Short mmCIF file of C-alpha atoms in Angstrom, two decimals:
data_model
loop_
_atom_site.label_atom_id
_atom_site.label_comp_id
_atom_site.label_asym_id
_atom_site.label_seq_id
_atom_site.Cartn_x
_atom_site.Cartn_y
_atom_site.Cartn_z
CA UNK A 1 -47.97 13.95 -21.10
CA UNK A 2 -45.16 12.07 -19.31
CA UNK A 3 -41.97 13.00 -20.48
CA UNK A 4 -40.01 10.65 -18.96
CA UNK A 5 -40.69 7.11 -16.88
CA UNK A 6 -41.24 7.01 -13.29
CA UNK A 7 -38.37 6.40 -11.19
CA UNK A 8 -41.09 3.68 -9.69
CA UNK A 9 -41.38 1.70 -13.09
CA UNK A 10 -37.95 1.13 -13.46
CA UNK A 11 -36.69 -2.30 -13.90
CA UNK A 12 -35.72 -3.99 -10.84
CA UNK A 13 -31.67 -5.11 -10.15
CA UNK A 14 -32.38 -8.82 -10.84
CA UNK A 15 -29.60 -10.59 -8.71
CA UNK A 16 -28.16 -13.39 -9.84
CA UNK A 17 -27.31 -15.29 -6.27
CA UNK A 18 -28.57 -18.99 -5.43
CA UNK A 19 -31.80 -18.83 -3.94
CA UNK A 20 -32.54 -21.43 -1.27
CA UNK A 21 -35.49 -23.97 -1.51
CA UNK A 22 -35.98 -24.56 -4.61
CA UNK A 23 -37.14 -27.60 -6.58
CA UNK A 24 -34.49 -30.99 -6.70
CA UNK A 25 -30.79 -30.55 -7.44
CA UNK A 26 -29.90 -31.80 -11.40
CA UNK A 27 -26.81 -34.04 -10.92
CA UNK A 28 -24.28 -32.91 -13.53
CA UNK A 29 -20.49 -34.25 -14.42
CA UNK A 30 -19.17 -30.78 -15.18
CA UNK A 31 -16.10 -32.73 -16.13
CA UNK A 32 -17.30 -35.26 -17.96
CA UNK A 33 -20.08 -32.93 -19.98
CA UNK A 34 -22.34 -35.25 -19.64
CA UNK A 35 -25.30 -35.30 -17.44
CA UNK A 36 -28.52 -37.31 -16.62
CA UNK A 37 -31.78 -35.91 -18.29
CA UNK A 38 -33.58 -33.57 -15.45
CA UNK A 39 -37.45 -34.82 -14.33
CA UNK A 40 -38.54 -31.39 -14.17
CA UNK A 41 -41.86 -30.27 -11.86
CA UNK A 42 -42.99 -26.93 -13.67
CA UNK A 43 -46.01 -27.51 -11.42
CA UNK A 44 -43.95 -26.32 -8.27
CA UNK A 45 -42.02 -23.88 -9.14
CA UNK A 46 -43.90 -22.11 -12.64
CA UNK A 47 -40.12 -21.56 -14.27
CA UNK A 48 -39.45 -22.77 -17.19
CA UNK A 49 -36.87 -26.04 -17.60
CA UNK A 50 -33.76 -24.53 -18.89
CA UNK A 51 -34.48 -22.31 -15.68
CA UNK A 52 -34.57 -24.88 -13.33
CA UNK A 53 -31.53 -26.73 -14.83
CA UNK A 54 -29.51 -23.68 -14.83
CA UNK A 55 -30.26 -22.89 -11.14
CA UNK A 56 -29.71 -26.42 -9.95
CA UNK A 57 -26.62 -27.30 -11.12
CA UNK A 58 -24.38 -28.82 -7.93
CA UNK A 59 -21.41 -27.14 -6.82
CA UNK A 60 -18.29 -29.34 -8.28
CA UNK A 61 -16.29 -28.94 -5.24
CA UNK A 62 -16.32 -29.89 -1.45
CA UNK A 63 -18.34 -27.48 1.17
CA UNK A 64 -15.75 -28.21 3.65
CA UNK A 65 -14.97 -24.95 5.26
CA UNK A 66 -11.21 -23.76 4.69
CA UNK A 67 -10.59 -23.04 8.26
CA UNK A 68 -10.24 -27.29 8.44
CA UNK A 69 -7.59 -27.22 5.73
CA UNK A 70 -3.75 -28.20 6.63
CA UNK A 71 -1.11 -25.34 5.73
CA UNK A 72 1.00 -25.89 3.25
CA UNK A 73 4.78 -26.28 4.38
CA UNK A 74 5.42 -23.76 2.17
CA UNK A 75 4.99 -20.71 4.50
CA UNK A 76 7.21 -22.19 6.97
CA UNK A 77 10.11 -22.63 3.47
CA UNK A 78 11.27 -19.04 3.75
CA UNK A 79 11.71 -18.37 7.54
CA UNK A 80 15.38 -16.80 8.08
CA UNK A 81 15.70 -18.11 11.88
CA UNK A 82 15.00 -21.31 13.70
CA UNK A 83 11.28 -22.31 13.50
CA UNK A 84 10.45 -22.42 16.83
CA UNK A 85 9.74 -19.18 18.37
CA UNK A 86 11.50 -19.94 21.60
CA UNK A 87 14.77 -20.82 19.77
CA UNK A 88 15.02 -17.66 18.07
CA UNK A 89 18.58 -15.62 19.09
CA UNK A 90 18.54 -12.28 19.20
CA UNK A 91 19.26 -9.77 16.43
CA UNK A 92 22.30 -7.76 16.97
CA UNK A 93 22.49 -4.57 17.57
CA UNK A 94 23.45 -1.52 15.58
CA UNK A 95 24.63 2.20 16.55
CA UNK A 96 23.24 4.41 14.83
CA UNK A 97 25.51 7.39 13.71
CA UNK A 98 22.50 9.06 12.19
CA UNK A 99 19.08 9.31 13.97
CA UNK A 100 17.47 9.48 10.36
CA UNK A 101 18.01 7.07 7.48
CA UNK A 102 20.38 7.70 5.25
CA UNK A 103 19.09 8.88 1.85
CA UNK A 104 22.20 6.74 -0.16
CA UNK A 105 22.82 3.45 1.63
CA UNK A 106 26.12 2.68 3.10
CA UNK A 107 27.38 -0.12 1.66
CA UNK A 108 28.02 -2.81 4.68
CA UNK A 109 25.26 -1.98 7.55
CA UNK A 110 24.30 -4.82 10.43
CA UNK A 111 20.91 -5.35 10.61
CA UNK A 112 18.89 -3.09 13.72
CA UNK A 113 17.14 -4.75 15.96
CA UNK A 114 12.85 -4.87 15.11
CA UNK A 115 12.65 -1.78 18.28
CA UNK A 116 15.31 0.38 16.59
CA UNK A 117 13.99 -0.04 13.01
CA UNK A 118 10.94 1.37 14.15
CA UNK A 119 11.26 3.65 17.21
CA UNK A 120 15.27 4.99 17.09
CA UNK A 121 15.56 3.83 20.30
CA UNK A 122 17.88 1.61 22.28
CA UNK A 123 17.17 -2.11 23.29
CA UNK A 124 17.39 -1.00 27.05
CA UNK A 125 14.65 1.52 28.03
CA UNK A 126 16.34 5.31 28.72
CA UNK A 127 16.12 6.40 32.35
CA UNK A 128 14.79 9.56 30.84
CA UNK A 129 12.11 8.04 28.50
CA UNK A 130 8.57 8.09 29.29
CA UNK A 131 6.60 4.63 28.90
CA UNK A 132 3.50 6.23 27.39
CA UNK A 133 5.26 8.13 25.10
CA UNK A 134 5.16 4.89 22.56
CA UNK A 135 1.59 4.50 23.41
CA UNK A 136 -0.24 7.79 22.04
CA UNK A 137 -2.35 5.46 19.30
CA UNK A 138 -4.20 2.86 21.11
CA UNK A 139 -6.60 0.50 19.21
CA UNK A 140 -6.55 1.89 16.05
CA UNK A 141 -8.71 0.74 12.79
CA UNK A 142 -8.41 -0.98 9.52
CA UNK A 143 -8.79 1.64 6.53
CA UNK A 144 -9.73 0.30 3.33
CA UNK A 145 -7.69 1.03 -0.14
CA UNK A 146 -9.26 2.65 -2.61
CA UNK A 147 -8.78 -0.05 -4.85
CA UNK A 148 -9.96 -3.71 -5.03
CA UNK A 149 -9.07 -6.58 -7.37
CA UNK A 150 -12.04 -8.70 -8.49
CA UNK A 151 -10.46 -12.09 -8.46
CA UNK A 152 -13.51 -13.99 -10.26
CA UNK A 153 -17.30 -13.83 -11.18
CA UNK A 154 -18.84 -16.31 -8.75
CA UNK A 155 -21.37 -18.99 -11.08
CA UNK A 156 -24.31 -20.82 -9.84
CA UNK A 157 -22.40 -23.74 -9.70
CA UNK A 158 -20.68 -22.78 -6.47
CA UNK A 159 -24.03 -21.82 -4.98
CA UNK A 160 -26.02 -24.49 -5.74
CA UNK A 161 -24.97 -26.76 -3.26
CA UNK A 162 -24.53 -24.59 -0.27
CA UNK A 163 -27.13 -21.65 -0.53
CA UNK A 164 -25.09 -20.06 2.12
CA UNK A 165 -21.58 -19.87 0.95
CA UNK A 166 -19.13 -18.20 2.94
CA UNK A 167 -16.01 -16.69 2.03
CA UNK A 168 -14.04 -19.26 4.10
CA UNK A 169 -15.27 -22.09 1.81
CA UNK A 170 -14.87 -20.38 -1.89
CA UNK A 171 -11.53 -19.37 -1.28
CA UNK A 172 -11.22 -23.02 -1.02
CA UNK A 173 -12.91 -23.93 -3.89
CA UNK A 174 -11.08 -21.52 -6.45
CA UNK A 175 -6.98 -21.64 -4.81
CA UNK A 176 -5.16 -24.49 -4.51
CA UNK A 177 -3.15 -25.01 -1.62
CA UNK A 178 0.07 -23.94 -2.77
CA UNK A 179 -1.25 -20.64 -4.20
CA UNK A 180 -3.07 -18.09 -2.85
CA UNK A 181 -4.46 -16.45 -6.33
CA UNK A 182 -5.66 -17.85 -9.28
CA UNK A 183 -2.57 -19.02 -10.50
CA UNK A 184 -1.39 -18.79 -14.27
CA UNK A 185 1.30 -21.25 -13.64
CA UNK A 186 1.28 -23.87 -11.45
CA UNK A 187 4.78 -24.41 -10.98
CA UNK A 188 4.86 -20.51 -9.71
CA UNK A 189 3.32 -21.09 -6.46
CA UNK A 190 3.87 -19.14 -2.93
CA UNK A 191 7.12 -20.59 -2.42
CA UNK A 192 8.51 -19.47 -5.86
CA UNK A 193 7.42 -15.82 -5.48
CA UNK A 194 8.47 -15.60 -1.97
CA UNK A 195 12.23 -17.16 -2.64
CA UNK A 196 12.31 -14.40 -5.54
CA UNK A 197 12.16 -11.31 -3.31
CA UNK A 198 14.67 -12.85 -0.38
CA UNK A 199 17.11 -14.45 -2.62
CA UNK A 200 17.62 -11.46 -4.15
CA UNK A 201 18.07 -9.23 -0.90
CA UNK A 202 14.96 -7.25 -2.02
CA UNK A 203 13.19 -7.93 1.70
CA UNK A 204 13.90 -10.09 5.02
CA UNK A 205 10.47 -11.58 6.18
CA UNK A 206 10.22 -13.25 9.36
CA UNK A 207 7.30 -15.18 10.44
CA UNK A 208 5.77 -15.06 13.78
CA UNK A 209 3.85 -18.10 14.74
CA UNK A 210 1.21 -19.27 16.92
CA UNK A 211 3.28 -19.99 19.92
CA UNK A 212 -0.60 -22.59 20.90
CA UNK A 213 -0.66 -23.86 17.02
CA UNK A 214 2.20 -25.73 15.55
CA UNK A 215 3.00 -24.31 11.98
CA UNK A 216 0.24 -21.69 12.20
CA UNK A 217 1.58 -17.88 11.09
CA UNK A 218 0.28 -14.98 13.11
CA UNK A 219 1.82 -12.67 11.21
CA UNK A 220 4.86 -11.41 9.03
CA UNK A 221 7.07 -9.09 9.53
CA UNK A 222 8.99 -7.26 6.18
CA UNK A 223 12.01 -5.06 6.44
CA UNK A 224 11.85 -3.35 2.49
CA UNK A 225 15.38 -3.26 1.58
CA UNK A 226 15.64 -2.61 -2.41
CA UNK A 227 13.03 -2.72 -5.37
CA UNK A 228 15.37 -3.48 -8.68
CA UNK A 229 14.73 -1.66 -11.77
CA UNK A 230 15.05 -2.58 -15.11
CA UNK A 231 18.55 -0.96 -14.95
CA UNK A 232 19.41 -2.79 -11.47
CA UNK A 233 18.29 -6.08 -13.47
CA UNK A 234 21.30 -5.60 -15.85
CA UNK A 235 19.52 -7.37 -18.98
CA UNK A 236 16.27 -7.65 -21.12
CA UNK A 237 13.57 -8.18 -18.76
CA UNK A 238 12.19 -11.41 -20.30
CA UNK A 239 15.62 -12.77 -19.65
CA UNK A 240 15.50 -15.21 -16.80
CA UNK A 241 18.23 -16.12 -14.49
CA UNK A 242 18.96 -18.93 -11.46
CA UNK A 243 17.11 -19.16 -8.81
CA UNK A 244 17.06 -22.39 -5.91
CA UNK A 245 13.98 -22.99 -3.39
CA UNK A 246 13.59 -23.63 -0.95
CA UNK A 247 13.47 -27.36 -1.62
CA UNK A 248 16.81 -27.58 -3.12
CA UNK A 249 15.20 -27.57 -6.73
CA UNK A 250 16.77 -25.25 -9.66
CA UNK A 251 14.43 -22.97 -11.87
CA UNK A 252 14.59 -20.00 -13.58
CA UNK A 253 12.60 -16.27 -12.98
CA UNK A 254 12.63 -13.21 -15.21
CA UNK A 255 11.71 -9.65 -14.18
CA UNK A 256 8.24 -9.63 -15.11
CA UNK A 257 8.04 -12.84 -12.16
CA UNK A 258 9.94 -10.31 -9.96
CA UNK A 259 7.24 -7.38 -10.39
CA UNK A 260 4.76 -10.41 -9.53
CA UNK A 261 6.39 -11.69 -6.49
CA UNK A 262 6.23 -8.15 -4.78
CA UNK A 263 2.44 -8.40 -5.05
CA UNK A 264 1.57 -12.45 -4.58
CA UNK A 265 3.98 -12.22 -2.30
CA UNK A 266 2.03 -10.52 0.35
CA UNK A 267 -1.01 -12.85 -0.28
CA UNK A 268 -0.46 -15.74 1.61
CA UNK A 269 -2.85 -17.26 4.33
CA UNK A 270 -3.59 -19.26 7.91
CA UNK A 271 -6.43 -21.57 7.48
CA UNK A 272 -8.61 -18.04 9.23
CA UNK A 273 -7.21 -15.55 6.50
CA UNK A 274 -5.83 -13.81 9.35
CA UNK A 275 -2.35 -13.41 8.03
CA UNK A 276 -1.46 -9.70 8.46
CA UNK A 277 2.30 -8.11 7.34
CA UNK A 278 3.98 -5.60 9.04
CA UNK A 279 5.92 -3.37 6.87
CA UNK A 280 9.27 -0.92 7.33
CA UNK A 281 11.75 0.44 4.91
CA UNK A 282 15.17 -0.87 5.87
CA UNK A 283 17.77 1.84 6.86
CA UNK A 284 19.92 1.17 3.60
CA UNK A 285 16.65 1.26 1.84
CA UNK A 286 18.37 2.38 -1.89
CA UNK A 287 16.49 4.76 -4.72
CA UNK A 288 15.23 5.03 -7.06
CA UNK A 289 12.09 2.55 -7.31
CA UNK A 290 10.54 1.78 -10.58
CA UNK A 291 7.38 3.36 -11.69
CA UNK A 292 5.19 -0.14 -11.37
CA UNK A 293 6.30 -0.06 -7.46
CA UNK A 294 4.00 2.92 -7.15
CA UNK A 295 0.84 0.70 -8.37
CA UNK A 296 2.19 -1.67 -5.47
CA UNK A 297 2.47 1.19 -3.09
CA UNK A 298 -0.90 2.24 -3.93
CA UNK A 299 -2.31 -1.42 -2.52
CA UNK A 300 -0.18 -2.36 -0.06
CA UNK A 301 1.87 1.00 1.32
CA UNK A 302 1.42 3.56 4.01
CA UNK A 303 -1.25 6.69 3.01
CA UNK A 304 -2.40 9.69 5.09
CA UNK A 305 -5.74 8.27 5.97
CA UNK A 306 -4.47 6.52 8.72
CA UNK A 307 -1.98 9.00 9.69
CA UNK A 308 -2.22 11.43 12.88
CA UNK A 309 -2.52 14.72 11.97
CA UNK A 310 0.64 16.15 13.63
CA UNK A 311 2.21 13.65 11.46
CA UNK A 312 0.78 14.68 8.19
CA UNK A 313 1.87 18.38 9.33
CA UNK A 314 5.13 17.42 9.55
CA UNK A 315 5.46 15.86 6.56
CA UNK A 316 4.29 18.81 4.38
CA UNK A 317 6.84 20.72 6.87
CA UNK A 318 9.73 18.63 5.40
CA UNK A 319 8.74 18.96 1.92
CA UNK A 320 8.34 22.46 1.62
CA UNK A 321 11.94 22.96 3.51
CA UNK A 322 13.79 20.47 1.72
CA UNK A 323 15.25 19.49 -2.10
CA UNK A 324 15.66 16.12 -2.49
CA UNK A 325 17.90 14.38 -5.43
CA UNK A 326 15.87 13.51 -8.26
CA UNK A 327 15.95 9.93 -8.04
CA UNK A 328 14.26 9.82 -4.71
CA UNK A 329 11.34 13.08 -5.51
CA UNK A 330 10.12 10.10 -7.93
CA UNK A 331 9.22 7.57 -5.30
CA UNK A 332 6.17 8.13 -3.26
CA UNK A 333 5.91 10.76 -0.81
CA UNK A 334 5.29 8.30 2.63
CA UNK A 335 7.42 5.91 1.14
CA UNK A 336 10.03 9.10 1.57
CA UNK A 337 8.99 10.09 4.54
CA UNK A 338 8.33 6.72 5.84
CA UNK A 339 12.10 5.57 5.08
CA UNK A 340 13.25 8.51 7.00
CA UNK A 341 11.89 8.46 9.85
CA UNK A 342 11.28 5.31 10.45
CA UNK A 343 7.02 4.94 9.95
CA UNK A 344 6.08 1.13 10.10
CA UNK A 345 2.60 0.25 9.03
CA UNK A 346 0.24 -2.90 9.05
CA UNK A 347 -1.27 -4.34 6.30
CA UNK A 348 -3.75 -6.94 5.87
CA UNK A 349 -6.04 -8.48 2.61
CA UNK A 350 -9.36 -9.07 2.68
CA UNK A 351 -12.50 -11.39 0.63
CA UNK A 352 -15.35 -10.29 0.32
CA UNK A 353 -18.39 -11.21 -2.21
CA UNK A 354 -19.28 -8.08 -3.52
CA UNK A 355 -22.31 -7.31 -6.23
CA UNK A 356 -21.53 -5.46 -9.35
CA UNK A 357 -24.25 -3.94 -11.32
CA UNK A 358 -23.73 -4.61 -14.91
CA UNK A 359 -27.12 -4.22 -17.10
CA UNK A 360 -29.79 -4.28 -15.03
CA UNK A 361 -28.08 -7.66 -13.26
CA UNK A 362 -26.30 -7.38 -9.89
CA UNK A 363 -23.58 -10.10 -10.96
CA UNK A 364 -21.85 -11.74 -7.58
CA UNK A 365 -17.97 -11.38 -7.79
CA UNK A 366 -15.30 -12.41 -5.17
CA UNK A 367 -12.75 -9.48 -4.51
CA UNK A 368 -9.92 -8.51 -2.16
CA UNK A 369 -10.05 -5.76 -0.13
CA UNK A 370 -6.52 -4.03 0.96
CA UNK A 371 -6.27 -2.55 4.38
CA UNK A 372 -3.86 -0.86 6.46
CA UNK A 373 -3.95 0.69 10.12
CA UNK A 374 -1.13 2.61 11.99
CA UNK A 375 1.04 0.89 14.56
CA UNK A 376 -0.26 2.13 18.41
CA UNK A 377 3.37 1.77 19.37
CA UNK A 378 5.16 4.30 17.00
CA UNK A 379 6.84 6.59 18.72
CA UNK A 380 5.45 9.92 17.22
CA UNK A 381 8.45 12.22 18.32
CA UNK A 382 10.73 10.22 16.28
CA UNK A 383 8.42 11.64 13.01
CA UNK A 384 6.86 14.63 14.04
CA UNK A 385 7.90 17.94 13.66
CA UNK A 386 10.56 18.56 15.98
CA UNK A 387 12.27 15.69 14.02
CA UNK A 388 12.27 17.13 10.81
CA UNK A 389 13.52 20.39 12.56
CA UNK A 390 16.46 18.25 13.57
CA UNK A 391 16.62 16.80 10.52
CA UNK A 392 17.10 19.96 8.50
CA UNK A 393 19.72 21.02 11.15
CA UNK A 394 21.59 17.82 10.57
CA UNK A 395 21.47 17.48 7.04
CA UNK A 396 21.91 20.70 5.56
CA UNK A 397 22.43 20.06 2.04
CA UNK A 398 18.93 18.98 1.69
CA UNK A 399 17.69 21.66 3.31
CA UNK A 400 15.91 24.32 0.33
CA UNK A 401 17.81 27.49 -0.63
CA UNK A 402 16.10 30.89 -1.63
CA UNK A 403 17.30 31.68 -5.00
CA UNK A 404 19.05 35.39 -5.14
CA UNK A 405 16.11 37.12 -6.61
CA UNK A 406 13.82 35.51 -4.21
CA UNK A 407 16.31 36.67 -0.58
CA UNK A 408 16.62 40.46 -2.39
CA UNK A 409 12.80 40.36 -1.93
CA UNK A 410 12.48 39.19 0.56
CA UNK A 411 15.13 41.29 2.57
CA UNK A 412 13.24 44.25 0.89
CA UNK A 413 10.07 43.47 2.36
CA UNK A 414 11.49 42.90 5.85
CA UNK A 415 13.22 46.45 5.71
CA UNK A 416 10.03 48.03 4.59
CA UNK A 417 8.33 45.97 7.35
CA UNK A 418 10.90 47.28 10.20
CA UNK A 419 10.89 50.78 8.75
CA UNK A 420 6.57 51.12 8.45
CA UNK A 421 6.82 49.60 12.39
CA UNK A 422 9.22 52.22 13.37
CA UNK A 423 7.31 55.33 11.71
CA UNK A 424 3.82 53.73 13.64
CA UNK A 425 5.62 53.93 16.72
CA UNK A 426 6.19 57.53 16.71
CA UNK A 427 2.23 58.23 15.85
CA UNK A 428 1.26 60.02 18.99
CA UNK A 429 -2.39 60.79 17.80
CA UNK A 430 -4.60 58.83 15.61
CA UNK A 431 -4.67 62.12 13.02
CA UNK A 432 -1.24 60.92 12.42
CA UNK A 433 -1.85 57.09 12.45
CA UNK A 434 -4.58 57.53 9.41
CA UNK A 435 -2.40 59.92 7.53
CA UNK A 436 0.63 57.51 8.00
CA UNK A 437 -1.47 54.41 6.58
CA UNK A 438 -2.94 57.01 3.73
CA UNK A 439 0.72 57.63 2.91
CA UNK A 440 1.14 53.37 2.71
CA UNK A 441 -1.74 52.88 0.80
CA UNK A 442 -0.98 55.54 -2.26
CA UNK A 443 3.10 53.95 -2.23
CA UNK A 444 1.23 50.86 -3.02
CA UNK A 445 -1.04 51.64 -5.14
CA UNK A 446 1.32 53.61 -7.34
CA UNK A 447 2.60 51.40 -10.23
CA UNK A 448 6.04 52.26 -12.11
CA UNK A 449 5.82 52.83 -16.00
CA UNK A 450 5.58 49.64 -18.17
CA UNK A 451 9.08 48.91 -19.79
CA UNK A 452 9.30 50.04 -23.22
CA UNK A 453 10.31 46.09 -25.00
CA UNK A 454 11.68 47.96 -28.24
CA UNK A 455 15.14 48.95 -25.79
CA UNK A 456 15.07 45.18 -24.61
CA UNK A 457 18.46 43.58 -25.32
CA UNK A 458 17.50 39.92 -25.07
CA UNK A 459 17.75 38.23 -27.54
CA UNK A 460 14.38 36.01 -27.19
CA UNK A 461 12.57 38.14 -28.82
CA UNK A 462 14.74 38.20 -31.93
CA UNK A 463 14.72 34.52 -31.65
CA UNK A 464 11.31 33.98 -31.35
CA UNK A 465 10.51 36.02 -34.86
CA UNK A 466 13.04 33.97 -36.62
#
């Protein structure tokens, strides 16, 4: 007697993508909601009607692939500098009185140029510098987040049409141009969310275009100055207050639009979805960061899984040596470490039409994939561990202090230590060796009689019967 059912007779995933030749396409008005009565040939296919209408319905937008759709001005609103590449003037510089960020900003600090933020270094190259030493990480790879965002369940309306839908043209179909999510507000687009975060000093983003495609945005790069807290916002969060894009129109924005512009933000697109963002904490980065930023650090920040080894090493080496303020132990660890010693990271988004079993039915979704990948050109003895030596040398009152009890023991162990070593020394036969290590291993195994509690004077014990 079976017991149980053959792994064989289970019920097969049924998926739920357009297939391709099929029987004629139903014209229907989805917009309208009213459509022509279908001429259906059960001879040809052997479904049923209501399963040939339901297949066939057209797709209610364009096929036109995305990579032939205009950029909106938008991404070009927010740029800092003169558009043209070419035109751009150079940063100026800053001296650095600290190799290491400051863990409290200072309150007036010029702006480093992009090669100090991110190496320490000098704009001239050092006579003494090697030009490898940047270039220990060549070629290295996306790693995917553990987490995706499933932007929308993907209906047979969107297949029917074009059987082999790419993610180029349903990204079309589902944003509009001005947004790069499904929006919940349509006057909230790119340009709002963006305008949000550098109107109120909380990043400077500079784009880096094409220098062969007018208006096309290679990438962007972030400097991460402040994320406000509810404190730092000064009133109830649904409160709004002023804000002016880019456009020279007035509007309003409340703190819950501020927690959404650090994520949609970071979302925007070229025509290829090729926009990546290159991220680094600001030297008068400022703590603490709210508890939602670690759900945005968790997408979009720096994590060990694309972090040399060395690196990681050091980093638990500078935990375990130093005590940090309170405020700052509450952010994330790389986001620390990251700050300090200046750790830049790429990130990029990415669509992908992924199945998801719910059922028995593999139902098509469209998500986005986060991905980040180290930098080739970080300079890995500006964060390793010979700079978190120097950093404990140079910033002593973070550096971690033995409690009393803790030094007594630990002086106690080292004299036992020195005076064990000494009495080995003089062993001039092994007779004496083994009776010297007999003699070591009855002093520890001899245990001093338990403390008699009823002569205890503390009073927690009185307090605890009370």
């Amino acid at each position: 007697m079976n017991k149980g059912k053959d792994k064989s007779e289970e019920a097969p995933k049924i998926s739920l993508r357009q297939k391709t030749n099929e029987t004629q396409k139903i014209n229907v008005n989805l917009f309208s909601g009213q459509s022509p009565r279908p001429n259906f040939n059960l001879s040809s296919t052997g479904q049923s009607p209501r399963q040939n209408a339901y297949m066939h319905r057209p797709m209610f937008t364009s096929s036109t692939s995305i990579i032939n759709r205009p950029l909106s001005p938008m991404s070009s609103a927010l740029i800092t500098r003169p558009s043209s590449p070419q035109s751009r003037s150079p940063s100026p510089q800053m001296t650095l009185l600290n190799k290491f960020s400051p863990l409290q900003p200072q309150k007036l600090i010029t702006p480093s140029t992009f090669k100090q933020a991110v190496t320490g270094q000098s704009s001239s190259p050092s006579p003494t510098s090697s030009p490898t030493q940047s270039l220990q990480i060549t070629q290295p790879e996306y790693s995917y987040k553990t987490i995706d965002d499933t932007i929308l369940t993907i209906e047979p309306e969107y297949w029917s049409q074009n059987p082999n839908l790419n993610v180029y043209q349903l990204c079309e179909s589902i944003f509009p141009k001005t947004h790069f999510y499904i929006p919940d507000n349509f006057a909230k687009n790119q340009a709002f969310y963006e305008t949000i975060l550098v109107q109120t000093n909380s990043i400077i983003m500079y784009n880096n275009f094409d220098p062969h495609i007018k208006h096309k945005i290679r990438y962007c790069k972030v400097r991460i100055i402040k994320v406000f807290t509810i404190s730092d916002w000064g009133q109830e969060p649904h409160k709004s207050k002023d804000l002016s894009l880019p456009n020279g129109q007035l509007t309003k924005f409340n703190y819950y639009d501020y927690q959404s512009a650090w994520e949609r933000t970071f979302l925007k697109q070229n025509d290829q979805l090729s926009i990546s963002f290159f991220f680094y904490s600001s030297d008068d980065f400022s703590y603490p960061v709210p508890y939602w930023f670690h759900h945005w650090w968790h997408k979009f920040g720096i994590d060990s899984t694309i972090i040399p080894e060395q690196i990681i090493a050091a980093q638990d080496h500078f935990f375990d040596n130093t005590q940090l303020p309170d405020n700052i132990l509450l952010s994330p660890k790389w986001l620390i470490y990251s700050h300090l010693f200046h750790i830049p990271w790429i990130y990029m988004s990415e669509y992908q039409i992924k199945d998801h079993t719910l059922n028995n039915f593999q139902i098509p979704n469209l998500v986005r994939r986060h991905k980040i990948k180290w930098w080739p050109k970080t300079d890995l003895a500006n964060c390793g561990s010979k700079a978190v030596d120097h950093f404990l040398d140079s910033q002593p009152q973070y550096v971690k202090t033995l409690s009393p009890i803790q030094i007594t023991k630990q002086e106690t162990f080292l004299a036992k230590k020195q005076q064990i070593m000494a009495q080995m020394a003089k062993c001039v036969s092994e007779e004496e060796y083994d009776k010297l290590l007999e003699e070591i291993k009855e002093a520890r195994s001899s245990v001093s009689s338990p403390v008699d509690l009823s002569t205890d004077n503390d009073d927690f014990f009185t307090q605890a019967e009370m």
